[in-house]
Amino acid sequence: MSTQYESLPLPHLYPDAFGVPAPLIEVPRELWRRQPGVFIRRLETAAPVVEPSGDADPATATEADAAGTPAVPTAPAVAPTVQRELVAGQLGLAPRWAKSASDAHLRGTKLVNARAETVTTSNHFRDAWLAGQRCIVPMQSFLEDDFRSGKAVPTRITRIDGKPMGVAGLWECWEGKDGETIVSYTLLTVNANSHALLHRYQQPGAEKRMLAVLNEGAFDAWLGARVDKAKEFLRPYPATQLTANPVEKKKRDPRT
């Protein structure tokens, strides 16, 4: 599973690709666990999304489709009802039930990825999932190790068209008794054993996983979907739309 990714290289890519302002904080180019990154969530004050009728495919839904049926049938929607905001947070989920800030930080080190198959039952991620705390993590690429040569070769995975990727995630806000808060997020993953590209990477013999990259037309639908429908968006991204290139040297995680 990928625990390292590259943030967007240019500020204008945030509004251009995701419809949110560029971050006010300095986001590291290379992101590892417990580093400060950014994620996009549904604006807390935004009106709820009404589920669209029909059987639209979440993987190819357009933003207009994501608006759904209007709350008042006689007033058709003309724009998406989901409003997005960019939020700074720690990469690695800090569960709300952590006993202290140090405990929250320590757990976040191990909770960079969340398996889509068990997210509804996992003690670490269930609360965030059931609360609808879904997010989109903007990134330019993510890194995986290629062991086919007998040693780990760091490999950069990007979209073949060079555009940014929006990865499905969950966010959480831990609150301490003294008022301290820790905002954090995790990256959702799906099985990649049969994926034409990603099955080549990670440890030999282990289950292959890949980040749940979203189709950009489904961003608003993912953020606003009902909890019982949200898993439909977690699918392997087409291998034909991704490319992989070895990198000279993988930077070392400062947390190890």
mmCIF file of C-alpha atoms in Angstrom:
data_model
loop_
_atom_site.group_PDB
_atom_site.id
_atom_site.type_symbol
_atom_site.label_atom_id
_atom_site.label_comp_id
_atom_site.label_asym_id
_atom_site.label_seq_id
_atom_site.Cartn_x
_atom_site.Cartn_y
_atom_site.Cartn_z
ATOM 1 C CA MET A 1 0.000 0.000 0.000
ATOM 2 C CA SER A 2 1.172 3.501 -0.756
ATOM 3 C CA THR A 3 2.199 5.629 2.212
ATOM 4 C CA GLN A 4 4.067 8.285 0.227
ATOM 5 C CA TYR A 5 2.843 10.689 -2.416
ATOM 6 C CA GLU A 6 3.709 13.951 -4.144
ATOM 7 C CA SER A 7 1.600 17.054 -3.623
ATOM 8 C CA LEU A 8 0.567 19.353 -6.459
ATOM 9 C CA PRO A 9 3.591 21.231 -7.825
ATOM 10 C CA LEU A 10 1.821 24.506 -8.712
ATOM 11 C CA PRO A 11 -0.759 26.547 -6.732
ATOM 12 C CA HIS A 12 -3.082 27.105 -9.696
ATOM 13 C CA LEU A 13 -3.701 23.353 -9.978
ATOM 14 C CA TYR A 14 -5.890 23.429 -6.860
ATOM 15 C CA PRO A 15 -8.550 25.732 -8.335
ATOM 16 C CA ASP A 16 -8.086 24.397 -11.870
ATOM 17 C CA ALA A 17 -8.427 20.701 -11.024
ATOM 18 C CA PHE A 18 -10.439 20.714 -7.799
ATOM 19 C CA GLY A 19 -12.293 24.027 -7.617
ATOM 20 C CA VAL A 20 -10.738 25.115 -4.308
ATOM 21 C CA PRO A 21 -8.285 27.909 -3.460
ATOM 22 C CA ALA A 22 -4.584 27.118 -3.224
ATOM 23 C CA PRO A 23 -3.470 26.155 0.320
ATOM 24 C CA LEU A 24 -2.400 28.882 2.734
ATOM 25 C CA ILE A 25 0.150 26.596 4.371
ATOM 26 C CA GLU A 26 3.313 25.299 2.746
ATOM 27 C CA VAL A 27 2.610 21.738 1.679
ATOM 28 C CA PRO A 28 5.706 19.500 1.440
ATOM 29 C CA ARG A 29 6.424 18.265 -2.069
ATOM 30 C CA GLU A 30 6.930 14.728 -0.722
ATOM 31 C CA LEU A 31 4.378 13.615 1.844
ATOM 32 C CA TRP A 32 4.824 10.834 4.386
ATOM 33 C CA ARG A 33 2.867 9.767 7.432
ATOM 34 C CA ARG A 34 2.242 12.438 10.078
ATOM 35 C CA GLN A 35 3.347 15.244 7.790
ATOM 36 C CA PRO A 36 1.074 18.256 7.215
ATOM 37 C CA GLY A 37 -0.898 17.858 4.017
ATOM 38 C CA VAL A 38 -4.228 19.062 2.655
ATOM 39 C CA PHE A 39 -7.495 17.413 1.720
ATOM 40 C CA ILE A 40 -10.812 18.520 0.240
ATOM 41 C CA ARG A 41 -14.042 17.906 2.070
ATOM 42 C CA ARG A 42 -17.642 18.981 1.752
ATOM 43 C CA LEU A 43 -18.152 22.402 3.284
ATOM 44 C CA GLU A 44 -19.723 21.884 6.687
ATOM 45 C CA THR A 45 -22.409 24.521 6.106
ATOM 46 C CA ALA A 46 -23.341 23.223 2.650
ATOM 47 C CA ALA A 47 -26.887 22.003 2.019
ATOM 48 C CA PRO A 48 -27.265 18.203 1.953
ATOM 49 C CA VAL A 49 -27.116 16.479 -1.394
ATOM 50 C CA VAL A 50 -30.261 14.759 -2.580
ATOM 51 C CA GLU A 51 -29.582 11.375 -4.144
ATOM 52 C CA PRO A 52 -30.174 11.356 -7.907
ATOM 53 C CA SER A 53 -32.712 8.988 -9.377
ATOM 54 C CA GLY A 54 -31.718 6.267 -11.829
ATOM 55 C CA ASP A 55 -28.644 4.072 -11.946
ATOM 56 C CA ALA A 56 -25.857 6.524 -12.768
ATOM 57 C CA ASP A 57 -22.368 5.031 -12.716
ATOM 58 C CA PRO A 58 -20.382 6.633 -9.841
ATOM 59 C CA ALA A 59 -17.151 6.175 -11.769
ATOM 60 C CA THR A 60 -18.326 8.368 -14.640
ATOM 61 C CA ALA A 61 -20.812 10.678 -12.979
ATOM 62 C CA THR A 62 -20.601 14.318 -13.990
ATOM 63 C CA GLU A 63 -20.746 17.167 -11.514
ATOM 64 C CA ALA A 64 -24.142 18.121 -12.862
ATOM 65 C CA ASP A 65 -25.397 14.582 -12.204
ATOM 66 C CA ALA A 66 -23.965 14.757 -8.700
ATOM 67 C CA ALA A 67 -26.388 17.576 -7.891
ATOM 68 C CA GLY A 68 -29.191 15.025 -7.884
ATOM 69 C CA THR A 69 -32.909 15.598 -7.714
ATOM 70 C CA PRO A 70 -33.816 18.978 -6.187
ATOM 71 C CA ALA A 71 -35.334 19.066 -2.701
ATOM 72 C CA VAL A 72 -38.354 20.824 -4.208
ATOM 73 C CA PRO A 73 -39.404 18.899 -7.329
ATOM 74 C CA THR A 74 -40.699 21.998 -9.090
ATOM 75 C CA ALA A 75 -37.297 23.759 -8.843
ATOM 76 C CA PRO A 76 -34.783 21.845 -10.967
ATOM 77 C CA ALA A 77 -31.154 22.062 -9.917
ATOM 78 C CA VAL A 78 -28.872 24.062 -12.199
ATOM 79 C CA ALA A 79 -25.591 23.620 -10.281
ATOM 80 C CA PRO A 80 -23.986 21.075 -7.937
ATOM 81 C CA THR A 81 -25.184 21.363 -4.328
ATOM 82 C CA VAL A 82 -21.836 20.245 -2.911
ATOM 83 C CA GLN A 83 -19.499 23.037 -1.880
ATOM 84 C CA ARG A 84 -15.866 22.102 -1.329
ATOM 85 C CA GLU A 85 -13.263 23.400 1.072
ATOM 86 C CA LEU A 86 -9.541 22.741 1.342
ATOM 87 C CA VAL A 87 -8.420 21.747 4.835
ATOM 88 C CA ALA A 88 -4.965 21.248 6.329
ATOM 89 C CA GLY A 89 -4.363 18.077 8.299
ATOM 90 C CA GLN A 90 -1.965 15.348 9.327
ATOM 91 C CA LEU A 91 -1.474 12.435 6.940
ATOM 92 C CA GLY A 92 -2.440 9.430 9.061
ATOM 93 C CA LEU A 93 -5.804 9.264 10.833
ATOM 94 C CA ALA A 94 -5.940 10.152 14.519
ATOM 95 C CA PRO A 95 -9.059 8.329 15.851
ATOM 96 C CA ARG A 96 -11.436 10.446 17.892
ATOM 97 C CA TRP A 97 -11.292 7.905 20.737
ATOM 98 C CA ALA A 98 -7.505 8.230 21.221
ATOM 99 C CA LYS A 99 -6.772 8.918 24.884
ATOM 100 C CA SER A 100 -4.253 11.732 24.411
ATOM 101 C CA ALA A 101 -2.577 13.859 21.758
ATOM 102 C CA SER A 102 0.524 11.669 21.869
ATOM 103 C CA ASP A 103 -1.659 8.563 21.465
ATOM 104 C CA ALA A 104 -3.480 10.202 18.540
ATOM 105 C CA HIS A 105 -0.199 11.070 16.818
ATOM 106 C CA LEU A 106 1.212 7.591 17.407
ATOM 107 C CA ARG A 107 -1.853 5.878 15.959
ATOM 108 C CA GLY A 108 -1.781 8.230 12.968
ATOM 109 C CA THR A 109 1.645 6.871 12.066
ATOM 110 C CA LYS A 110 0.078 3.480 11.315
ATOM 111 C CA LEU A 111 -3.243 4.674 9.837
ATOM 112 C CA VAL A 112 -2.153 6.235 6.542
ATOM 113 C CA ASN A 113 -4.188 3.697 4.539
ATOM 114 C CA ALA A 114 -7.700 2.369 5.101
ATOM 115 C CA ARG A 115 -8.948 -0.770 3.346
ATOM 116 C CA ALA A 116 -12.218 -0.146 1.482
ATOM 117 C CA GLU A 117 -13.438 -3.666 2.286
ATOM 118 C CA THR A 118 -13.234 -3.238 6.081
ATOM 119 C CA VAL A 119 -13.756 0.485 6.527
ATOM 120 C CA THR A 120 -17.266 -0.055 7.922
ATOM 121 C CA THR A 121 -16.097 -2.516 10.571
ATOM 122 C CA SER A 122 -12.620 -1.283 11.481
ATOM 123 C CA ASN A 123 -12.441 0.252 14.935
ATOM 124 C CA HIS A 124 -10.055 2.881 13.566
ATOM 125 C CA PHE A 125 -12.112 4.123 10.620
ATOM 126 C CA ARG A 126 -15.742 3.141 11.296
ATOM 127 C CA ASP A 127 -16.716 6.365 13.093
ATOM 128 C CA ALA A 128 -15.404 8.592 10.313
ATOM 129 C CA TRP A 129 -17.059 6.464 7.635
ATOM 130 C CA LEU A 130 -20.461 6.344 9.315
ATOM 131 C CA ALA A 131 -20.300 10.098 9.941
ATOM 132 C CA GLY A 132 -19.841 10.679 6.216
ATOM 133 C CA GLN A 133 -16.433 12.291 6.744
ATOM 134 C CA ARG A 134 -15.204 11.548 3.246
ATOM 135 C CA CYS A 135 -12.597 13.628 1.483
ATOM 136 C CA ILE A 136 -10.529 13.947 -1.677
ATOM 137 C CA VAL A 137 -6.746 14.047 -1.390
ATOM 138 C CA PRO A 138 -5.127 15.967 -4.256
ATOM 139 C CA MET A 139 -1.822 14.564 -5.445
ATOM 140 C CA GLN A 140 0.394 14.574 -8.502
ATOM 141 C CA SER A 141 1.655 11.033 -8.040
ATOM 142 C CA PHE A 142 2.137 8.249 -5.525
ATOM 143 C CA LEU A 143 5.065 5.892 -5.027
ATOM 144 C CA GLU A 144 5.193 2.100 -4.987
ATOM 145 C CA ASP A 145 8.136 -0.303 -4.743
ATOM 146 C CA ASP A 146 8.848 -2.677 -7.621
ATOM 147 C CA PHE A 147 10.456 -5.915 -6.344
ATOM 148 C CA ARG A 148 10.639 -7.765 -9.669
ATOM 149 C CA SER A 149 14.415 -7.289 -9.903
ATOM 150 C CA GLY A 150 14.922 -8.755 -6.433
ATOM 151 C CA LYS A 151 15.309 -5.392 -4.724
ATOM 152 C CA ALA A 152 12.933 -2.515 -4.079
ATOM 153 C CA VAL A 153 12.897 -0.055 -6.977
ATOM 154 C CA PRO A 154 10.856 3.053 -6.113
ATOM 155 C CA THR A 155 8.371 3.783 -8.871
ATOM 156 C CA ARG A 156 6.292 6.897 -9.477
ATOM 157 C CA ILE A 157 2.662 6.307 -10.508
ATOM 158 C CA THR A 158 0.942 9.171 -12.344
ATOM 159 C CA ARG A 159 -1.938 9.773 -14.702
ATOM 160 C CA ILE A 160 -0.866 9.249 -18.272
ATOM 161 C CA ASP A 161 -2.157 12.713 -19.218
ATOM 162 C CA GLY A 162 -0.108 14.357 -16.449
ATOM 163 C CA LYS A 163 -3.151 15.781 -14.661
ATOM 164 C CA PRO A 164 -3.500 15.715 -10.842
ATOM 165 C CA MET A 165 -5.252 12.821 -9.147
ATOM 166 C CA GLY A 166 -7.986 12.987 -6.540
ATOM 167 C CA VAL A 167 -7.767 10.054 -4.134
ATOM 168 C CA ALA A 168 -10.669 9.003 -1.905
ATOM 169 C CA GLY A 169 -10.023 9.428 1.793
ATOM 170 C CA LEU A 170 -11.539 9.896 5.230
ATOM 171 C CA TRP A 171 -10.901 12.743 7.651
ATOM 172 C CA GLU A 172 -11.190 13.039 11.410
ATOM 173 C CA CYS A 173 -10.861 15.690 14.096
ATOM 174 C CA TRP A 174 -9.508 14.557 17.455
ATOM 175 C CA GLU A 175 -10.337 16.867 20.371
ATOM 176 C CA GLY A 176 -8.531 16.851 23.710
ATOM 177 C CA LYS A 177 -9.928 17.928 27.068
ATOM 178 C CA ASP A 178 -7.748 21.021 27.035
ATOM 179 C CA GLY A 179 -9.154 22.172 23.698
ATOM 180 C CA GLU A 180 -6.300 20.835 21.569
ATOM 181 C CA THR A 181 -7.397 19.484 18.197
ATOM 182 C CA ILE A 182 -5.719 17.275 15.610
ATOM 183 C CA VAL A 183 -7.203 17.253 12.119
ATOM 184 C CA SER A 184 -6.089 14.224 10.130
ATOM 185 C CA TYR A 185 -6.876 12.103 7.101
ATOM 186 C CA THR A 186 -6.267 8.658 5.617
ATOM 187 C CA LEU A 187 -6.091 7.311 2.056
ATOM 188 C CA LEU A 188 -8.562 4.616 1.003
ATOM 189 C CA THR A 189 -7.238 1.580 -0.874
ATOM 190 C CA VAL A 190 -8.770 -1.185 -2.985
ATOM 191 C CA ASN A 191 -7.572 -4.631 -4.078
ATOM 192 C CA ALA A 192 -5.229 -4.561 -7.090
ATOM 193 C CA ASN A 193 -4.421 -8.255 -7.564
ATOM 194 C CA SER A 194 -6.011 -8.184 -11.029
ATOM 195 C CA HIS A 195 -4.984 -4.654 -11.957
ATOM 196 C CA ALA A 196 -2.951 -4.670 -15.175
ATOM 197 C CA LEU A 197 -0.408 -2.174 -13.798
ATOM 198 C CA LEU A 198 -0.458 -2.120 -10.000
ATOM 199 C CA HIS A 199 -0.300 -5.913 -9.562
ATOM 200 C CA ARG A 200 3.428 -5.642 -10.357
ATOM 201 C CA TYR A 201 4.327 -3.681 -7.243
ATOM 202 C CA GLN A 202 4.696 -4.136 -3.480
ATOM 203 C CA GLN A 203 6.020 -7.190 -1.649
ATOM 204 C CA PRO A 204 6.011 -10.518 -3.542
ATOM 205 C CA GLY A 205 3.331 -12.909 -2.325
ATOM 206 C CA ALA A 206 1.371 -10.199 -0.529
ATOM 207 C CA GLU A 207 -2.035 -8.915 -1.531
ATOM 208 C CA LYS A 208 -1.661 -6.021 -3.975
ATOM 209 C CA ARG A 209 -3.386 -2.766 -3.034
ATOM 210 C CA MET A 210 -3.806 0.557 -4.783
ATOM 211 C CA LEU A 211 -5.099 3.978 -3.822
ATOM 212 C CA ALA A 212 -8.758 4.572 -4.695
ATOM 213 C CA VAL A 213 -8.292 7.232 -7.390
ATOM 214 C CA LEU A 214 -11.582 8.964 -8.214
ATOM 215 C CA ASN A 215 -12.850 10.009 -11.613
ATOM 216 C CA GLU A 216 -12.943 13.816 -11.535
ATOM 217 C CA GLY A 217 -16.543 13.770 -12.723
ATOM 218 C CA ALA A 218 -17.507 11.951 -9.523
ATOM 219 C CA PHE A 219 -15.867 14.308 -6.978
ATOM 220 C CA ASP A 220 -19.068 15.951 -5.759
ATOM 221 C CA ALA A 221 -21.021 12.704 -5.854
ATOM 222 C CA TRP A 222 -18.375 11.028 -3.659
ATOM 223 C CA LEU A 223 -18.427 13.853 -1.112
ATOM 224 C CA GLY A 224 -22.205 13.998 -0.966
ATOM 225 C CA ALA A 225 -23.284 10.371 -1.357
ATOM 226 C CA ARG A 226 -25.281 8.557 1.287
ATOM 227 C CA VAL A 227 -23.176 6.326 3.534
ATOM 228 C CA ASP A 228 -24.775 3.178 2.141
ATOM 229 C CA LYS A 229 -23.860 4.228 -1.426
ATOM 230 C CA ALA A 230 -20.355 5.594 -0.899
ATOM 231 C CA LYS A 231 -18.516 2.288 -1.362
ATOM 232 C CA GLU A 232 -19.678 2.204 -4.981
ATOM 233 C CA PHE A 233 -17.090 4.889 -5.772
ATOM 234 C CA LEU A 234 -14.159 2.821 -4.505
ATOM 235 C CA ARG A 235 -12.915 1.024 -7.600
ATOM 236 C CA PRO A 236 -9.533 0.363 -9.226
ATOM 237 C CA TYR A 237 -8.590 3.214 -11.535
ATOM 238 C CA PRO A 238 -8.135 2.043 -15.169
ATOM 239 C CA ALA A 239 -4.597 0.869 -15.879
ATOM 240 C CA THR A 240 -4.776 2.437 -19.346
ATOM 241 C CA GLN A 241 -4.982 5.870 -17.710
ATOM 242 C CA LEU A 242 -1.928 5.416 -15.475
ATOM 243 C CA THR A 243 1.794 5.242 -16.143
ATOM 244 C CA ALA A 244 4.718 4.071 -13.994
ATOM 245 C CA ASN A 245 8.317 5.312 -14.053
ATOM 246 C CA PRO A 246 11.218 4.328 -11.763
ATOM 247 C CA VAL A 247 12.763 7.163 -9.783
ATOM 248 C CA GLU A 248 16.479 7.533 -9.132
ATOM 249 C CA LYS A 249 16.241 7.466 -5.374
ATOM 250 C CA LYS A 250 13.309 7.294 -3.018
ATOM 251 C CA LYS A 251 13.571 9.895 -0.293
ATOM 252 C CA ARG A 252 13.648 8.394 3.179
ATOM 253 C CA ASP A 253 10.634 8.736 5.435
ATOM 254 C CA PRO A 254 11.803 11.039 8.247
ATOM 255 C CA ARG A 255 9.450 9.259 10.661
ATOM 256 C CA THR A 256 11.379 5.948 10.376
#
